Coordinates of C-alpha atoms in Angstrom, one line a residue:
X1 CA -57.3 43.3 -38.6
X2 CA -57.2 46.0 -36.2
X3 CA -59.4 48.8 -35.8
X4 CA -58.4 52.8 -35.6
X5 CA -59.0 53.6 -32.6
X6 CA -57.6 57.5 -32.5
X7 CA -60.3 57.7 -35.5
X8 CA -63.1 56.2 -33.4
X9 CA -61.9 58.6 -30.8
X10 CA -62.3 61.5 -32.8
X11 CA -65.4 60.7 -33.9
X12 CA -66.7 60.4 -30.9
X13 CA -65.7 63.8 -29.4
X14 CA -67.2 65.8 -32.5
X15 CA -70.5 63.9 -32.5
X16 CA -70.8 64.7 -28.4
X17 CA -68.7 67.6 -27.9
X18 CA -66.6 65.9 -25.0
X19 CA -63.3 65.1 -24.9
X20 CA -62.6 61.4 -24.9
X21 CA -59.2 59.6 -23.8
X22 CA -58.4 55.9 -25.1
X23 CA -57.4 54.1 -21.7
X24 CA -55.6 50.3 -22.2
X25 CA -57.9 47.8 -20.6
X26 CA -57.4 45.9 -17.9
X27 CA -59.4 43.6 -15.0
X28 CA -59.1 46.2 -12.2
X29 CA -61.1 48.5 -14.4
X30 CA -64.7 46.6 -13.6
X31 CA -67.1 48.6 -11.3
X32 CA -67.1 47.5 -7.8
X33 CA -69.3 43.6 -7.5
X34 CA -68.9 43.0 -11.8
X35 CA -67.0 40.8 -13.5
X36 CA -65.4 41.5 -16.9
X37 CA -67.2 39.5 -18.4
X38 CA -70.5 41.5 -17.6
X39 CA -69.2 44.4 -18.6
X40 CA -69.4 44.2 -22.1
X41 CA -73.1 43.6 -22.2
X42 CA -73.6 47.3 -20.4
X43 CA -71.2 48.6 -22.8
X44 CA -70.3 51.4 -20.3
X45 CA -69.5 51.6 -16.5
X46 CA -69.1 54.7 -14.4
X47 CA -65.8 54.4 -11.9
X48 CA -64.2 57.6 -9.7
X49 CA -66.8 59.7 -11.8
X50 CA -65.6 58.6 -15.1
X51 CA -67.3 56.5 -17.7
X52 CA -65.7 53.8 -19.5
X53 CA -66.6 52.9 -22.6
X54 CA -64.7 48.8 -23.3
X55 CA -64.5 48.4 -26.7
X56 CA -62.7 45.7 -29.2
X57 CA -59.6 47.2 -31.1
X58 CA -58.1 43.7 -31.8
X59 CA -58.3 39.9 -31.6
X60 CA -57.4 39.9 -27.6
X61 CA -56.8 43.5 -27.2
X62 CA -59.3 45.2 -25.2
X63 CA -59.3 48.9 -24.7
X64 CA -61.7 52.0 -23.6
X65 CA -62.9 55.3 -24.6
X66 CA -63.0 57.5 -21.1
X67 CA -64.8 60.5 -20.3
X68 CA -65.7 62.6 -16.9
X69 CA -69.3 61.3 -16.4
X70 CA -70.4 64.6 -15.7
X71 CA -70.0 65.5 -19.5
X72 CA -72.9 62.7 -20.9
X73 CA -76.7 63.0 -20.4
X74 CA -78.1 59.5 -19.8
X75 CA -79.4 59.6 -23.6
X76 CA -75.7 60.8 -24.8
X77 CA -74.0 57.6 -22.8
X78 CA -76.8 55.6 -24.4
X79 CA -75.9 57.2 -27.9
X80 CA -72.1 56.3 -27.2
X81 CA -73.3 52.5 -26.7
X82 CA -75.0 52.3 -29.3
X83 CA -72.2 53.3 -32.0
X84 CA -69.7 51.7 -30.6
X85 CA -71.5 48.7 -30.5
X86 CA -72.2 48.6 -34.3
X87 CA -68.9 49.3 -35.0
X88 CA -67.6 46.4 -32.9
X89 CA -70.2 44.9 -34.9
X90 CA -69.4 45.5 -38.5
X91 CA -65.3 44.5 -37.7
X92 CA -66.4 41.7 -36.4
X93 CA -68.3 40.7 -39.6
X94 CA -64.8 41.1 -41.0
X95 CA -65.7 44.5 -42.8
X96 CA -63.3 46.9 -42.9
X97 CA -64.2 49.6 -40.4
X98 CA -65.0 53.3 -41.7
X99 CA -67.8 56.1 -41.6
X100 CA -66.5 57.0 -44.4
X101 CA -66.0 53.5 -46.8
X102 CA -65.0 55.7 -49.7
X103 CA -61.4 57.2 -47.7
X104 CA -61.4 53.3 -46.5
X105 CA -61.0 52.2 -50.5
X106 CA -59.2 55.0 -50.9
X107 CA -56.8 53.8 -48.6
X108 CA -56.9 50.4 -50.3
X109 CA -56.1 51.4 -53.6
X110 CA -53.4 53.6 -52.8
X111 CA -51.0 50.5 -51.0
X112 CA -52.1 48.9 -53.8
X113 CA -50.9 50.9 -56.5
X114 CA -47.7 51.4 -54.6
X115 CA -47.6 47.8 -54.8
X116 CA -48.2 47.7 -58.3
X117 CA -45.7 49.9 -59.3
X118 CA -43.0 48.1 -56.8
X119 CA -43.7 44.4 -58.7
X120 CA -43.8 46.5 -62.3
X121 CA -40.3 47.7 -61.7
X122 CA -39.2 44.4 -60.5
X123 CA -40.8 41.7 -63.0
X124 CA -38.7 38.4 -61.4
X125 CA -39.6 39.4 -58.2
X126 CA -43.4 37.2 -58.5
X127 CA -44.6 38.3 -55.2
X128 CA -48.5 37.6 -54.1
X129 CA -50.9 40.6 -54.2
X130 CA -50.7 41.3 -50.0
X131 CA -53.7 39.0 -48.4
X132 CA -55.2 42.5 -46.4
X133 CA -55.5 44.3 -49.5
X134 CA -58.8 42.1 -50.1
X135 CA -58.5 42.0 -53.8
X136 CA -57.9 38.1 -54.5
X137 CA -61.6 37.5 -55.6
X138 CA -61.7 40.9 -57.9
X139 CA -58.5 40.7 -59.6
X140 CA -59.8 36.9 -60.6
X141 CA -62.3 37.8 -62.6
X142 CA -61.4 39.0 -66.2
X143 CA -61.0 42.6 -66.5
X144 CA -60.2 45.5 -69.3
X145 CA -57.2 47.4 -67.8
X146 CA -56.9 51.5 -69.0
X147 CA -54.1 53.7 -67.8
X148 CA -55.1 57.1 -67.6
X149 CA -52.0 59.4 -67.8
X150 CA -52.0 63.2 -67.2
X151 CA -49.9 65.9 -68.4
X152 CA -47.7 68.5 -66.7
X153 CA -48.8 69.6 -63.1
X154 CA -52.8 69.9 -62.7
X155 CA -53.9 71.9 -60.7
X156 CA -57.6 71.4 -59.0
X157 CA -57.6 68.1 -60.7
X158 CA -60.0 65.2 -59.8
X159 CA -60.1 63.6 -56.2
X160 CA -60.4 60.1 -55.7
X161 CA -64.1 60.1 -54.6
X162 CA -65.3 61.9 -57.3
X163 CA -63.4 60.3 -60.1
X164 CA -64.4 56.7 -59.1
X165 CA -68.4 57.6 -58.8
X166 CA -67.9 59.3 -62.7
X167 CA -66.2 56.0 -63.6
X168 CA -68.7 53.7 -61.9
X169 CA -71.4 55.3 -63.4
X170 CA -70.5 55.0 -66.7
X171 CA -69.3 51.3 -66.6
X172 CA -72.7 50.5 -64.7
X173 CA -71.0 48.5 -62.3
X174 CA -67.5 47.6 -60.3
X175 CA -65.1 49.5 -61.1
X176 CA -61.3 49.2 -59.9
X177 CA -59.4 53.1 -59.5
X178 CA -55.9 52.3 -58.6
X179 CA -53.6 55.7 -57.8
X180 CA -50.2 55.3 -59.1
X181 CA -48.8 58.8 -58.8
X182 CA -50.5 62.5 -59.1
X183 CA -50.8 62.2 -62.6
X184 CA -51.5 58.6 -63.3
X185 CA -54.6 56.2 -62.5
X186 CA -55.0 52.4 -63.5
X187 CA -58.8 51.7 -64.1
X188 CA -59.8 48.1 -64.4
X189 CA -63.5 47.1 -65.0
X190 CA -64.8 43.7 -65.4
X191 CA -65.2 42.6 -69.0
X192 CA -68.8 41.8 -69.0
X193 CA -69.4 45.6 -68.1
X194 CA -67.5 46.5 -71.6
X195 CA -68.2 43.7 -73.7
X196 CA -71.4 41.6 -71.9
X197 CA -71.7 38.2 -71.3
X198 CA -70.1 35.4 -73.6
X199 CA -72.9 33.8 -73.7
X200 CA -74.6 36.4 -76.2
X201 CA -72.6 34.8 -78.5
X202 CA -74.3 32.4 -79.9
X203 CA -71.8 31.5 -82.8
X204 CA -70.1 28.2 -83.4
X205 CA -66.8 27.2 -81.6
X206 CA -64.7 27.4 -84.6
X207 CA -65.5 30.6 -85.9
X208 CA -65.9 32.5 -82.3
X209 CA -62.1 33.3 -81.2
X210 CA -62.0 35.1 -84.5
X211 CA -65.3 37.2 -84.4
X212 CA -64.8 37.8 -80.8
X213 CA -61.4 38.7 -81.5
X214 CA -62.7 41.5 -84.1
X215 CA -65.4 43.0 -82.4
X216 CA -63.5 42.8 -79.2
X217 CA -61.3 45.8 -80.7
X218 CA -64.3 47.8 -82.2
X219 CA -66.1 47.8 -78.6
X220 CA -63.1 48.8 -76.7
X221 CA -62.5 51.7 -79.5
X222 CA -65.9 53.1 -79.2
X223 CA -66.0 52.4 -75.2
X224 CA -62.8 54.0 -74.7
X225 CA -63.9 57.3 -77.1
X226 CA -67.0 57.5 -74.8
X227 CA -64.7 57.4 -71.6
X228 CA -62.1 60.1 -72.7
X229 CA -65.3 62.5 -73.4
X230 CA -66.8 61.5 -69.7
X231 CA -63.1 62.3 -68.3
X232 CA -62.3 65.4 -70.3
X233 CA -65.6 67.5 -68.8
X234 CA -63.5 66.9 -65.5
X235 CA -60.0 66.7 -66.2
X236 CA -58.0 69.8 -66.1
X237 CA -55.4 69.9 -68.8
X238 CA -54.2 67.6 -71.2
X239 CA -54.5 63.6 -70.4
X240 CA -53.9 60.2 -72.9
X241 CA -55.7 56.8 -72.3
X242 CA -54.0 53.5 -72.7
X243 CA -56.1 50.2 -73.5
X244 CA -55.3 46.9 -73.6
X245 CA -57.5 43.8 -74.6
X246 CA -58.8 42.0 -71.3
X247 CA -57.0 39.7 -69.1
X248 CA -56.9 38.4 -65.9
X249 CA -55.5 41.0 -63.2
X250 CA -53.8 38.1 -60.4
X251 CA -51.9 36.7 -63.2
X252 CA -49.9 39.5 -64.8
X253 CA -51.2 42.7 -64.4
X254 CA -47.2 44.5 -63.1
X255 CA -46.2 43.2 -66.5
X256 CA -49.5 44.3 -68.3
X257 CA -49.2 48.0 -66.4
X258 CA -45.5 48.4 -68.0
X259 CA -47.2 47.8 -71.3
X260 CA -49.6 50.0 -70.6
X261 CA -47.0 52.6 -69.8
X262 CA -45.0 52.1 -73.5
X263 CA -48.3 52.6 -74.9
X264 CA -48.4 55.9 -73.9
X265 CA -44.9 56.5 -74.4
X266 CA -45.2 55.5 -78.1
X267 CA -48.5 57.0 -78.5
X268 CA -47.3 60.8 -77.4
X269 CA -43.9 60.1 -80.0
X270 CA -45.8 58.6 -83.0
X271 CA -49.4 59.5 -82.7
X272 CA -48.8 63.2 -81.4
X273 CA -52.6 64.4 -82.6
X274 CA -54.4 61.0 -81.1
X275 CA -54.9 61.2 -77.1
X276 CA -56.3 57.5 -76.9
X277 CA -53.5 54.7 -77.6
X278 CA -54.6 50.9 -78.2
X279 CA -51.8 48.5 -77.6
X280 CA -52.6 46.1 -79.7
X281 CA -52.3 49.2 -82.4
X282 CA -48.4 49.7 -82.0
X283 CA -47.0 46.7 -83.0
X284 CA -44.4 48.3 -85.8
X285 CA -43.9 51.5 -83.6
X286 CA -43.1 49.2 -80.7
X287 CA -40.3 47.6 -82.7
X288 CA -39.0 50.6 -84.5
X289 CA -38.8 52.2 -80.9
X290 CA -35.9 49.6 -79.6
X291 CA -33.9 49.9 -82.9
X292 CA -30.8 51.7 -81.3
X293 CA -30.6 55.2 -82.6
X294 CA -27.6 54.9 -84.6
X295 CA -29.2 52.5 -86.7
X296 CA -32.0 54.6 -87.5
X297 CA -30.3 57.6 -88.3
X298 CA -28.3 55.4 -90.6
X299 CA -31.3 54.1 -92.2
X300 CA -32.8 57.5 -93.0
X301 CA -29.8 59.3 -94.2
X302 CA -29.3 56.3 -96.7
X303 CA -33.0 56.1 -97.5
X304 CA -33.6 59.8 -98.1
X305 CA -30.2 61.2 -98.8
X306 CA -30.2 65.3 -99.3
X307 CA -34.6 65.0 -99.5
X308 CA -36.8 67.0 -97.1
X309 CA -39.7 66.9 -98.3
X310 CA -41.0 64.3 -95.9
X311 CA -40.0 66.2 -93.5
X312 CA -42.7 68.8 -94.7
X313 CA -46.3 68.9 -91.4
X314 CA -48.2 69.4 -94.7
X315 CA -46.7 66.1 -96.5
X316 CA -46.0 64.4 -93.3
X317 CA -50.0 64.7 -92.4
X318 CA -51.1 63.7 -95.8
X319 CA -49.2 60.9 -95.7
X320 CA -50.3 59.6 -92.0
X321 CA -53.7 59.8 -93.5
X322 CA -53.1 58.1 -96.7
X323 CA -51.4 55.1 -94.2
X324 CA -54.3 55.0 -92.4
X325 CA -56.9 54.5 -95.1
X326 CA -54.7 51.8 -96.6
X327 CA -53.3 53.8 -99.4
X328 CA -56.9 54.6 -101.4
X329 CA -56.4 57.9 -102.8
X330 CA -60.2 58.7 -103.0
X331 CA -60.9 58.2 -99.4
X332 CA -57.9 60.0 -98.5
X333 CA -58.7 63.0 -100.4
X334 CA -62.1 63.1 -99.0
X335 CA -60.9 63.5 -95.3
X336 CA -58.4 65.8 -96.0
X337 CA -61.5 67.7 -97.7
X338 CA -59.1 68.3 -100.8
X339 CA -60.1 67.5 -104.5
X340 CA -58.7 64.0 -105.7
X341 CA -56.3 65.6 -108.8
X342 CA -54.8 67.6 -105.5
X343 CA -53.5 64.5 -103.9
X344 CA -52.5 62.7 -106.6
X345 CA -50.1 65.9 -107.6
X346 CA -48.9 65.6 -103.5
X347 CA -48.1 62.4 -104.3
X348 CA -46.4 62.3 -107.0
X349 CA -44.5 65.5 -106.0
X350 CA -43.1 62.7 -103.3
X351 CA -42.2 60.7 -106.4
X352 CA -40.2 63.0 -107.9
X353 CA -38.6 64.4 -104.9
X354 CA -37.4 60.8 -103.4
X355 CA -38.2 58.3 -106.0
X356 CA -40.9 56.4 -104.0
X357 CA -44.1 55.6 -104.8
X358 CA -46.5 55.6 -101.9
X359 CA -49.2 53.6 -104.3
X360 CA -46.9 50.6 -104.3
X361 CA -46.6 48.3 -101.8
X362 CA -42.8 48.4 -101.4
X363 CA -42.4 51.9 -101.3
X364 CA -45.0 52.5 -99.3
X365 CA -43.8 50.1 -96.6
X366 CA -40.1 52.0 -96.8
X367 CA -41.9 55.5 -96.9
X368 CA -43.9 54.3 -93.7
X369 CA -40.9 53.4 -91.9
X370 CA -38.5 56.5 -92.8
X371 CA -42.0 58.6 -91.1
X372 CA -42.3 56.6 -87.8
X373 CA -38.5 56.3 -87.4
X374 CA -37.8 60.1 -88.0
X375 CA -40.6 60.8 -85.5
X376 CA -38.5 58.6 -82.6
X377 CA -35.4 60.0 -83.3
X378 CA -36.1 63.2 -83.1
X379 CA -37.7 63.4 -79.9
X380 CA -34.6 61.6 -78.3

């Protein structure tokens, strides 16, 4: 690991007000009757009126930070010591070196998404995660990965810094913010932060895959809903989340992150009106998607013939409700705040128009399919 000097450098000169040069080091460069290896001690040496400030850049690389001597008060050369020797300090620690640890991370995540996206677009390639990105122990732990995903060109949108203190505070803890483009951020929190410790679950062995799996969904849901409200009081323009269930990052998160990216794809094609896309919710869209699209448009002309009803927002909409409350015509009535004789003549409009019967399971199931396979060929 080497440290920045031009950065140190920099600093320097706008905390004193003195122009600093970065000399190479070398043993002629001791003051007259000192050995090298007392100069590090002193920290600084004056030689030809100009003080030398010897300072470690690398493992065996010495360099200095010069300066006319006439420039530093004896409490400014003092001053100069002293931060250079708590930088030389922290490095040496093995932390990475910054004033600014937030640009540092910054920094981090940004090779790392590059990385990310590299492996994602290259499944077979199986490379490590790079040893200086420092994020063997994190990605280790299990995590809940989200793909946020904006929309058209945002202007004034939200900076690193500010988007990874709103998401830290609201998971309470850790949180990973990986950059993948302008638009696009991968955000991976550990699953204790989401879900809380296994051990809360005090069920027996048999019966707790199935119960975890369960509520597993119904705390992601509501967590996820909570996240796109945080995001949205920031966010400038339109933006769609993609969830998946937790995992472990190191194993297969470049295949995981392509998932995450057909989630949103299917999610903006089927689900136009939703903003917030579970993966583990598109099963049947996922499939329908890869059915070449002369298939389906042979499929709907032969299901549907000269009908257009379906093709109706009003019926379409009715219908995506009535799917989605598994086919009960009271509940369905209520949310579309219509009176139950109302639906019922929608419905058998359909009937008479097509020849299916939504409230039966086989037509329902053919009906379902014609609407999510219209909806992907139409948009390609």
């Amino acid at each position: 690991m080497t440290l920045n000097t031009e950065w140190i450098q920099q600093q320097l000169q706008n905390i004193i007000q003195a122009p600093f040069t970065i000399v190479s080091w070398c043993s002629e460069m001791t003051a007259e009757g000192q050995s090298a290896d007392s100069v590090m001690p002193n920290r600084s040496f004056i030689r030809d009126n100009k003080l030398y400030f010897p300072f470690c850049a690398s493992v065996g690389e010495l360099a200095a930070f010069m300066v006319e001597a006439r420039h530093l008060t004896d409490r400014e050369r003092q001053l100069v010591e002293a931060l250079l020797g708590n930088m030389e300090q922290v490095w040496q620690n093995g932390a990475q070196l910054s004033m600014n640890p937030m640009y540092s991370e910054e920094e981090r995540m940004n090779r790392f998404g590059q990385w990310l996206i590299q492996q994602a677009a290259n499944l077979h390639s199986e490379e490590e995660i790079p040893e200086e990105l420092q994020l063997h122990d994190s990605l280790s732990a299990c995590m809940v990965p989200i793909l946020l995903n904006g929309e058209g060109t945002q202007e004034g949108g939200i900076a690193f810094p500010q988007l990874h203190r709103l998401l830290a505070s609201y998971f309470g803890g850790e949180v990973l913010l990986v950059p993948l483009d302008k638009q696009s951020w991968l955000i991976m929190a550990k699953k204790e932060l989401l879900l809380g410790a296994d051990d809360e679950r005090d069920k027996d062995a048999e019966t707790r895959d199935t119960d975890f799996t369960e509520s597993l969904e119904e705390v992601l849901t509501a967590f996820s809903l909570g996240l796109y409200e945080l995001i949205a009081n920031e966010w400038v323009g339109v933006f769609h989340l993609a969830v998946s269930k937790p995992l472990i990052p190191a194993r297969n998160l470049p295949k995981e992150l392509n998932m995450l990216w057909e989630t949103i794809h299917l999610g903006k094609i089927f689900h136009v009106t939703e903003h917030i896309h579970f993966s583990w919710e598109l099963h049947l869209e996922r499939l329908l998607n890869r059915i070449p699209k002369e298939q389906r448009i042979l499929f709907l002309e032969q299901l549907m013939k000269s009908s257009v009803i379906l093709k109706d927002p009003e019926t379409a909409a009715t219908l995506d409700i009535f799917f989605q409350l598994d086919c009960n015509v009271s509940e369905t009535a209520k949310r579309l705040y219509v009176h139950r004789n109302t639906l019922i003549y929608r419905l058998d409009k359909i009937k008479q128009e097509t020849g299916l019967d939504v409230r039966t399971f086989n037509d329902a199931v053919l009906v379902k399919l014609y609407l999510l396979l219209y909806k992907v060929t139409k948009r390609k």
